[in-house]
mmCIF file with all atom_site columns, C-alpha atoms in Angstrom:
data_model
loop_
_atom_site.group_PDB
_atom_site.id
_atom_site.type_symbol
_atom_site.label_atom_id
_atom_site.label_alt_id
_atom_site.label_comp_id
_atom_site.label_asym_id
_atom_site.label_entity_id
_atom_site.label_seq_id
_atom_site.pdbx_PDB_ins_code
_atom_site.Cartn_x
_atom_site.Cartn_y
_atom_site.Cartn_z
_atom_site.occupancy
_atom_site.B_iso_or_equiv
_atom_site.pdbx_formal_charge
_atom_site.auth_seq_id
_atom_site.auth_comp_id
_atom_site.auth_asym_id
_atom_site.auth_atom_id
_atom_site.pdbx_PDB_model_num
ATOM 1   C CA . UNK A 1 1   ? -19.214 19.802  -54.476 1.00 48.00 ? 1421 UNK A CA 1
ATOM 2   C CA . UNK A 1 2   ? -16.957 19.545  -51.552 1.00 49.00 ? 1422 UNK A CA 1
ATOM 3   C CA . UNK A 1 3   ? -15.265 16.305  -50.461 1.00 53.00 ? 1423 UNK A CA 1
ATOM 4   C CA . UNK A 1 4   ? -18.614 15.869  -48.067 1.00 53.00 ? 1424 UNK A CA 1
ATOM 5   C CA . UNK A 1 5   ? -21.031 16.536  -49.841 1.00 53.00 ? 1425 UNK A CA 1
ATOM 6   C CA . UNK A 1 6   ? -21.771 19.858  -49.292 1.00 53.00 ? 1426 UNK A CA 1
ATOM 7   C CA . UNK A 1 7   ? -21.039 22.569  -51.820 1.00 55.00 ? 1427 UNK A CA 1
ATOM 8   C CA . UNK A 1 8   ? -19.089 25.356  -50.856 1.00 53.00 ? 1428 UNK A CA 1
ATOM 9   C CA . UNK A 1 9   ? -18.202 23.920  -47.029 1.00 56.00 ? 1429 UNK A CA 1
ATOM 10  C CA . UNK A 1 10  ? -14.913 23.156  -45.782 1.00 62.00 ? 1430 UNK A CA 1
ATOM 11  C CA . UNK A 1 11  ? -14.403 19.857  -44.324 1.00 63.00 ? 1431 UNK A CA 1
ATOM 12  C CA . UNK A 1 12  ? -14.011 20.553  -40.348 1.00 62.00 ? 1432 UNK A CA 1
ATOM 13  C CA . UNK A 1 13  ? -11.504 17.861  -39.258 1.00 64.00 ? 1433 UNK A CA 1
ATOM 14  C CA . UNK A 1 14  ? -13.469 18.934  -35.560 1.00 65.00 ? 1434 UNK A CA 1
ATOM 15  C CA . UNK A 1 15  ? -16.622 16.897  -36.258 1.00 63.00 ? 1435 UNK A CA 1
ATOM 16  C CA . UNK A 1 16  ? -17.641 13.907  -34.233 1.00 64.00 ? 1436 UNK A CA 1
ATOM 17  C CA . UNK A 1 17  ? -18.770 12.029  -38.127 1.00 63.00 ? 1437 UNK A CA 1
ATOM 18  C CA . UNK A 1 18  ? -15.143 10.492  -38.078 1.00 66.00 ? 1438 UNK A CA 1
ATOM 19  C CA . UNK A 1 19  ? -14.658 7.402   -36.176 1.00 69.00 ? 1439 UNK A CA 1
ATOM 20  C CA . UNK A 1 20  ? -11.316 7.323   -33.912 1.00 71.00 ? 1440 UNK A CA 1
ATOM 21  C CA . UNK A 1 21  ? -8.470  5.138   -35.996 1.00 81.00 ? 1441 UNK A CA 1
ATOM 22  C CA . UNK A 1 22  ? -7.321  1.866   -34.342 1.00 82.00 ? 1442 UNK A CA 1
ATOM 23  C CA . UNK A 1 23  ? -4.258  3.787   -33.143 1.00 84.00 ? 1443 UNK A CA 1
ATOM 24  C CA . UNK A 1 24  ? -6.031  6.616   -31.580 1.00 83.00 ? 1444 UNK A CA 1
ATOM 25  C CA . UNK A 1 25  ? -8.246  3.939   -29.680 1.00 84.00 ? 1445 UNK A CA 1
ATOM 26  C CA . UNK A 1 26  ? -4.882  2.180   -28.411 1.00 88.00 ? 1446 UNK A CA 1
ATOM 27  C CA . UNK A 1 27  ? -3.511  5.327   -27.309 1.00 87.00 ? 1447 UNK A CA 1
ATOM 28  C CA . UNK A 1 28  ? -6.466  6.604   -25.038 1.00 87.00 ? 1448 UNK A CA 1
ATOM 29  C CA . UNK A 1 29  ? -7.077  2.778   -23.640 1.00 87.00 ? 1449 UNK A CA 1
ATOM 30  C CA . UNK A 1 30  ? -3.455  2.998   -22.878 1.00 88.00 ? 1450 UNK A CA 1
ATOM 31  C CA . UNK A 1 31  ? -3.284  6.608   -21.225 1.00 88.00 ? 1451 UNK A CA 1
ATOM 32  C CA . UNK A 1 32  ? -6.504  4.962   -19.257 1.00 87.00 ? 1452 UNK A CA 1
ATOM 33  C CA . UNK A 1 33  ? -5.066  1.913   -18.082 1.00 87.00 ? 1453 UNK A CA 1
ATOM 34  C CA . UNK A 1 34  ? -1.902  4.335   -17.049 1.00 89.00 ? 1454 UNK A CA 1
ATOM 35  C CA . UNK A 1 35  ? -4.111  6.791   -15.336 1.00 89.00 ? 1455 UNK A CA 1
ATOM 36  C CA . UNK A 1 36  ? -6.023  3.618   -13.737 1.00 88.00 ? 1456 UNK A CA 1
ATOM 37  C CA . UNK A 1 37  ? -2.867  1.924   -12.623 1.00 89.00 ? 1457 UNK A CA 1
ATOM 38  C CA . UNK A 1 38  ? -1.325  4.758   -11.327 1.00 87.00 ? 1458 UNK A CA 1
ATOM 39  C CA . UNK A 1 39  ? -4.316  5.509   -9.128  1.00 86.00 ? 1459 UNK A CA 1
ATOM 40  C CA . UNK A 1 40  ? -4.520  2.342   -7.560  1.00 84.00 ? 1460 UNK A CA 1
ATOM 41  C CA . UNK A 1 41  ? -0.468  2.300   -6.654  1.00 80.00 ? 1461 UNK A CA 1
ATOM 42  C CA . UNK A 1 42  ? -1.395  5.641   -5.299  1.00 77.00 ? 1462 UNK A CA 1
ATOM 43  C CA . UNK A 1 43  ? -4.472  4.064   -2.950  1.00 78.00 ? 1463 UNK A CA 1
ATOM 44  C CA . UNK A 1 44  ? -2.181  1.023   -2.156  1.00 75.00 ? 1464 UNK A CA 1
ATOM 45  C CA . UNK A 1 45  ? 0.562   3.497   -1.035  1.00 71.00 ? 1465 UNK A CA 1
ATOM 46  C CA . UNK A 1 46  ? -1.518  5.647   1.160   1.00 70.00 ? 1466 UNK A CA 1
ATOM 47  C CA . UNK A 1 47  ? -3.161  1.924   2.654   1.00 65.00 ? 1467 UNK A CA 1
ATOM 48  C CA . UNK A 1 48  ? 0.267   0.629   3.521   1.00 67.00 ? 1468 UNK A CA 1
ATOM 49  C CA . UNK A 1 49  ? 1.381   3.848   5.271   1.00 65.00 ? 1469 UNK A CA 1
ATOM 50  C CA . UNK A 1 50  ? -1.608  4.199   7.429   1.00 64.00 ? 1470 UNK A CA 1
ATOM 51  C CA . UNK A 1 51  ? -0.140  2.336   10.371  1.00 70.00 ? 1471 UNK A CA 1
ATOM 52  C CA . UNK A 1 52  ? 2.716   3.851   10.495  1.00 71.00 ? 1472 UNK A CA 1
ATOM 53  C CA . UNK A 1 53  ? 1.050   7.413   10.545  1.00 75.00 ? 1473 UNK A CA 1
ATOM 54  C CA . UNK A 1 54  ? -1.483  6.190   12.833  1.00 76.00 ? 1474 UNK A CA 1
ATOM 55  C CA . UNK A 1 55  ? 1.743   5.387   15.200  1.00 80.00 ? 1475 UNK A CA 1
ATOM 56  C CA . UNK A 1 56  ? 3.407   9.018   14.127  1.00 75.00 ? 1476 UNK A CA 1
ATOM 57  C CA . UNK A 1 57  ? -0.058  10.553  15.626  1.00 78.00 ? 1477 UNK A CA 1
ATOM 58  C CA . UNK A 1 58  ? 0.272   9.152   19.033  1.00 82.00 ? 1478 UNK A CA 1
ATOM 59  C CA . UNK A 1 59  ? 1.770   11.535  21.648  1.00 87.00 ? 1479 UNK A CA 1
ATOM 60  C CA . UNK A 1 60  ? 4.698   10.567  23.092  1.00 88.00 ? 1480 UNK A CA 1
ATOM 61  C CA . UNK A 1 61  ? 3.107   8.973   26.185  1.00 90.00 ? 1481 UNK A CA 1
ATOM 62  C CA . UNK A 1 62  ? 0.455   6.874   24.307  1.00 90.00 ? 1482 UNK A CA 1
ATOM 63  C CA . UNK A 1 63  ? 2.934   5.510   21.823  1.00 88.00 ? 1483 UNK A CA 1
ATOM 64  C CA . UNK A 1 64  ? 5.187   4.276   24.699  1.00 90.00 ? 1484 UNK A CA 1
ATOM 65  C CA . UNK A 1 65  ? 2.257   2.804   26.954  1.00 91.00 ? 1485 UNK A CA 1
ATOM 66  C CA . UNK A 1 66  ? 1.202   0.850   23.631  1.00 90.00 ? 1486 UNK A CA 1
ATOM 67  C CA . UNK A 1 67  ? 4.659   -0.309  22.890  1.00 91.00 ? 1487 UNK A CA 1
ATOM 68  C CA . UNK A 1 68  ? 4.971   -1.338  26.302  1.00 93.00 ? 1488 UNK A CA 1
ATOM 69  C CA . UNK A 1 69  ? 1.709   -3.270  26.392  1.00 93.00 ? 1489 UNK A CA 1
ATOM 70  C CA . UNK A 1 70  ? 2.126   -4.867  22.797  1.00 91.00 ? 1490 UNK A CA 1
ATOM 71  C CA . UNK A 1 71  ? 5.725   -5.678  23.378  1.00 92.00 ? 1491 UNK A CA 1
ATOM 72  C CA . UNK A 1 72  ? 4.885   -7.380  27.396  1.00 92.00 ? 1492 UNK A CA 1
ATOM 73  C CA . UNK A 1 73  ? 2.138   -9.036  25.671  1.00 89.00 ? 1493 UNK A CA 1
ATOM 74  C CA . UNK A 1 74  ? 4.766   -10.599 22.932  1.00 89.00 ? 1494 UNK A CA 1
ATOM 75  C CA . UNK A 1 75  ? 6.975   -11.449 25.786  1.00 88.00 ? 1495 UNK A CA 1
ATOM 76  C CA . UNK A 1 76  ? 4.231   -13.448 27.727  1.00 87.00 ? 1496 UNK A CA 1
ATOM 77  C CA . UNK A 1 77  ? 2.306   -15.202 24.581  1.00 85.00 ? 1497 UNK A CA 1
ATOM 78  C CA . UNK A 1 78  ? 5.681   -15.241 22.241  1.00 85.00 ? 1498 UNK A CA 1
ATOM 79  C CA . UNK A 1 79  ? 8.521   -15.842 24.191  1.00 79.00 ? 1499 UNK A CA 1
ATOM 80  C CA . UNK A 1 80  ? 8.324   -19.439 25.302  1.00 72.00 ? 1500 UNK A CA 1
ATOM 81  C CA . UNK A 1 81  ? 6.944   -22.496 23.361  1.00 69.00 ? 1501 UNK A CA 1
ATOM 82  C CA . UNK A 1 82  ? 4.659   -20.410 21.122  1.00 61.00 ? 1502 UNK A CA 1
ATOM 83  C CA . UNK A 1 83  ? 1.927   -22.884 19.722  1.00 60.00 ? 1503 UNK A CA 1
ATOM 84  C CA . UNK A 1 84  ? 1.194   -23.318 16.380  1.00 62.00 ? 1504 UNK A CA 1
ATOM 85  C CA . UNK A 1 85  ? -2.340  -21.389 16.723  1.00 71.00 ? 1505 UNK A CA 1
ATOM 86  C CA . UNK A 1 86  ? -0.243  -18.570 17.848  1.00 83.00 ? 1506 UNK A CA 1
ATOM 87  C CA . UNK A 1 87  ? 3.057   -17.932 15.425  1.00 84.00 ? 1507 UNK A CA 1
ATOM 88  C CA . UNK A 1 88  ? 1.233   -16.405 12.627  1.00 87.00 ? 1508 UNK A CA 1
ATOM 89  C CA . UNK A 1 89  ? 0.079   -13.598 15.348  1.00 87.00 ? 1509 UNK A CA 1
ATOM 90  C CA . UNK A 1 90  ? 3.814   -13.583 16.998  1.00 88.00 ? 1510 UNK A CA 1
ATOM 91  C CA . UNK A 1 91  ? 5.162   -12.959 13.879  1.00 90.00 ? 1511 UNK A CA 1
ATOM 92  C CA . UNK A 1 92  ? 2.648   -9.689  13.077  1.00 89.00 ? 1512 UNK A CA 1
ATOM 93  C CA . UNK A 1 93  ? 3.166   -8.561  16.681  1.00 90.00 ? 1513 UNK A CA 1
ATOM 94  C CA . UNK A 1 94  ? 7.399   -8.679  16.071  1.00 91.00 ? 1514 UNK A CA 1
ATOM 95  C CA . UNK A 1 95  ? 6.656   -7.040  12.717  1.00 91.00 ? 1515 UNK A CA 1
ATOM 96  C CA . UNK A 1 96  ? 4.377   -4.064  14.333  1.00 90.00 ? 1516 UNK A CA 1
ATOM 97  C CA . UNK A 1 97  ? 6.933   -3.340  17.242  1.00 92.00 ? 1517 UNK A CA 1
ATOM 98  C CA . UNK A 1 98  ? 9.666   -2.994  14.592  1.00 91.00 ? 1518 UNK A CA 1
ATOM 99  C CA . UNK A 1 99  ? 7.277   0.043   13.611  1.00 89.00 ? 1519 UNK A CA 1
ATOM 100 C CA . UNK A 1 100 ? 8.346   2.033   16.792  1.00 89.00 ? 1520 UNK A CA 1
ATOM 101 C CA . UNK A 1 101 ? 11.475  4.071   17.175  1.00 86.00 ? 1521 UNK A CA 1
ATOM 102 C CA . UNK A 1 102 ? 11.225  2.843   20.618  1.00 89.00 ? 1522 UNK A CA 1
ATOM 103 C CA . UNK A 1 103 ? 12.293  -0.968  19.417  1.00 90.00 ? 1523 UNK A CA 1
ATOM 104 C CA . UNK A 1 104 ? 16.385  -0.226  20.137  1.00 92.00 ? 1524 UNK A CA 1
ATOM 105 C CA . UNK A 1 105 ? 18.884  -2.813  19.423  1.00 93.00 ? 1525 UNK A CA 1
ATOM 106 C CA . UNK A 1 106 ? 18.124  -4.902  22.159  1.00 92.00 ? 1526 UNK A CA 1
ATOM 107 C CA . UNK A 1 107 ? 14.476  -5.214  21.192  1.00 92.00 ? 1527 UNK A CA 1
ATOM 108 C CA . UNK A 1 108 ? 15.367  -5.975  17.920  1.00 92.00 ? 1528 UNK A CA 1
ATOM 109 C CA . UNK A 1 109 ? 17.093  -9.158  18.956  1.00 92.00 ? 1529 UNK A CA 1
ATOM 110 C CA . UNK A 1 110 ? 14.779  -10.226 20.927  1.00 90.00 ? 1530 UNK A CA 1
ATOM 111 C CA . UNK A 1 111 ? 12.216  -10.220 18.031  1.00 91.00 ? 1531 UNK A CA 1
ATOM 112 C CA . UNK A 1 112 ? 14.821  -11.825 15.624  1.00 89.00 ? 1532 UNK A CA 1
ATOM 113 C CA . UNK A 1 113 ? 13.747  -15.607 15.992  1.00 85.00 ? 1533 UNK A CA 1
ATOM 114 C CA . UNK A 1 114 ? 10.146  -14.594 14.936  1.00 85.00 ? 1534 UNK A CA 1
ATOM 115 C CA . UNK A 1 115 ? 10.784  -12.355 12.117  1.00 83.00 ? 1535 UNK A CA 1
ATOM 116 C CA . UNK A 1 116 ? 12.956  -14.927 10.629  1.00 79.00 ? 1536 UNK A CA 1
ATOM 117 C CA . UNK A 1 117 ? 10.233  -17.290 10.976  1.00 70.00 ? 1537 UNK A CA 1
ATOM 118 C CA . UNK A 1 118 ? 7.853   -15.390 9.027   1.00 59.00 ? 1538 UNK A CA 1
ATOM 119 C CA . UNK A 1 119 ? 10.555  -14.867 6.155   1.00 56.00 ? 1539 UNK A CA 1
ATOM 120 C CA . UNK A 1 120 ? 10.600  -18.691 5.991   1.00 52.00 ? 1540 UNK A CA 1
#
């Protein structure tokens, strides 16, 4: 009798009868969570680019007219004696128009005083 059972068969290593060992179980929940976590870096990647690209897809003329607007509208709500019910959207307003190749030198001094707040 063969090591099965079964007289005169080979033992096929290719059967699903064996059980995975404890180490081939570690190694495919670990290529897994890889796979997973690599996945999800991906997704988070794309997310945090999609602004930026969304910006990048304006023509030339939209992308001024909205940095126009967004920074005049900075100006007016941001510039002076900003409330407290208003930093938090100062601060994402500076951080967008630092998005725009338009935001020179000049623009990024002016929105200085309210990135450095958000760092705080």
């Amino acid at each position: 009798m063969g090591p099965n059972g079964n007289e005169g068969e080979e033992e096929n290593i290719f059967t699903r009868d064996r059980a995975p060992t404890r180490s081939q179980k570690r190694v495919r929940q670990t290529v897994t969570l890889g796979i997973v976590v690599l996945v999800l870096a991906g997704v988070w990647a794309y997310l945090q680019g999609g602004e930026n690209r969304a910006l990048n897809a304006l023509s030339p003329a939209q992308r001024e007219a909205l940095f126009q607007e967004t920074r005049d509208d900075f100006r007016l709500l941001c510039m002076g004696d900003a409330g407290p019910k208003l930093l938090k959207r100062c601060q994402k307003q500076a951080e967008f128009l630092t998005r725009f190749s338009e935001c020179d030198d000049a623009c990024r001094q002016e929105l200085a005083p309210m990135l450095q707040q958000a760092v705080r």
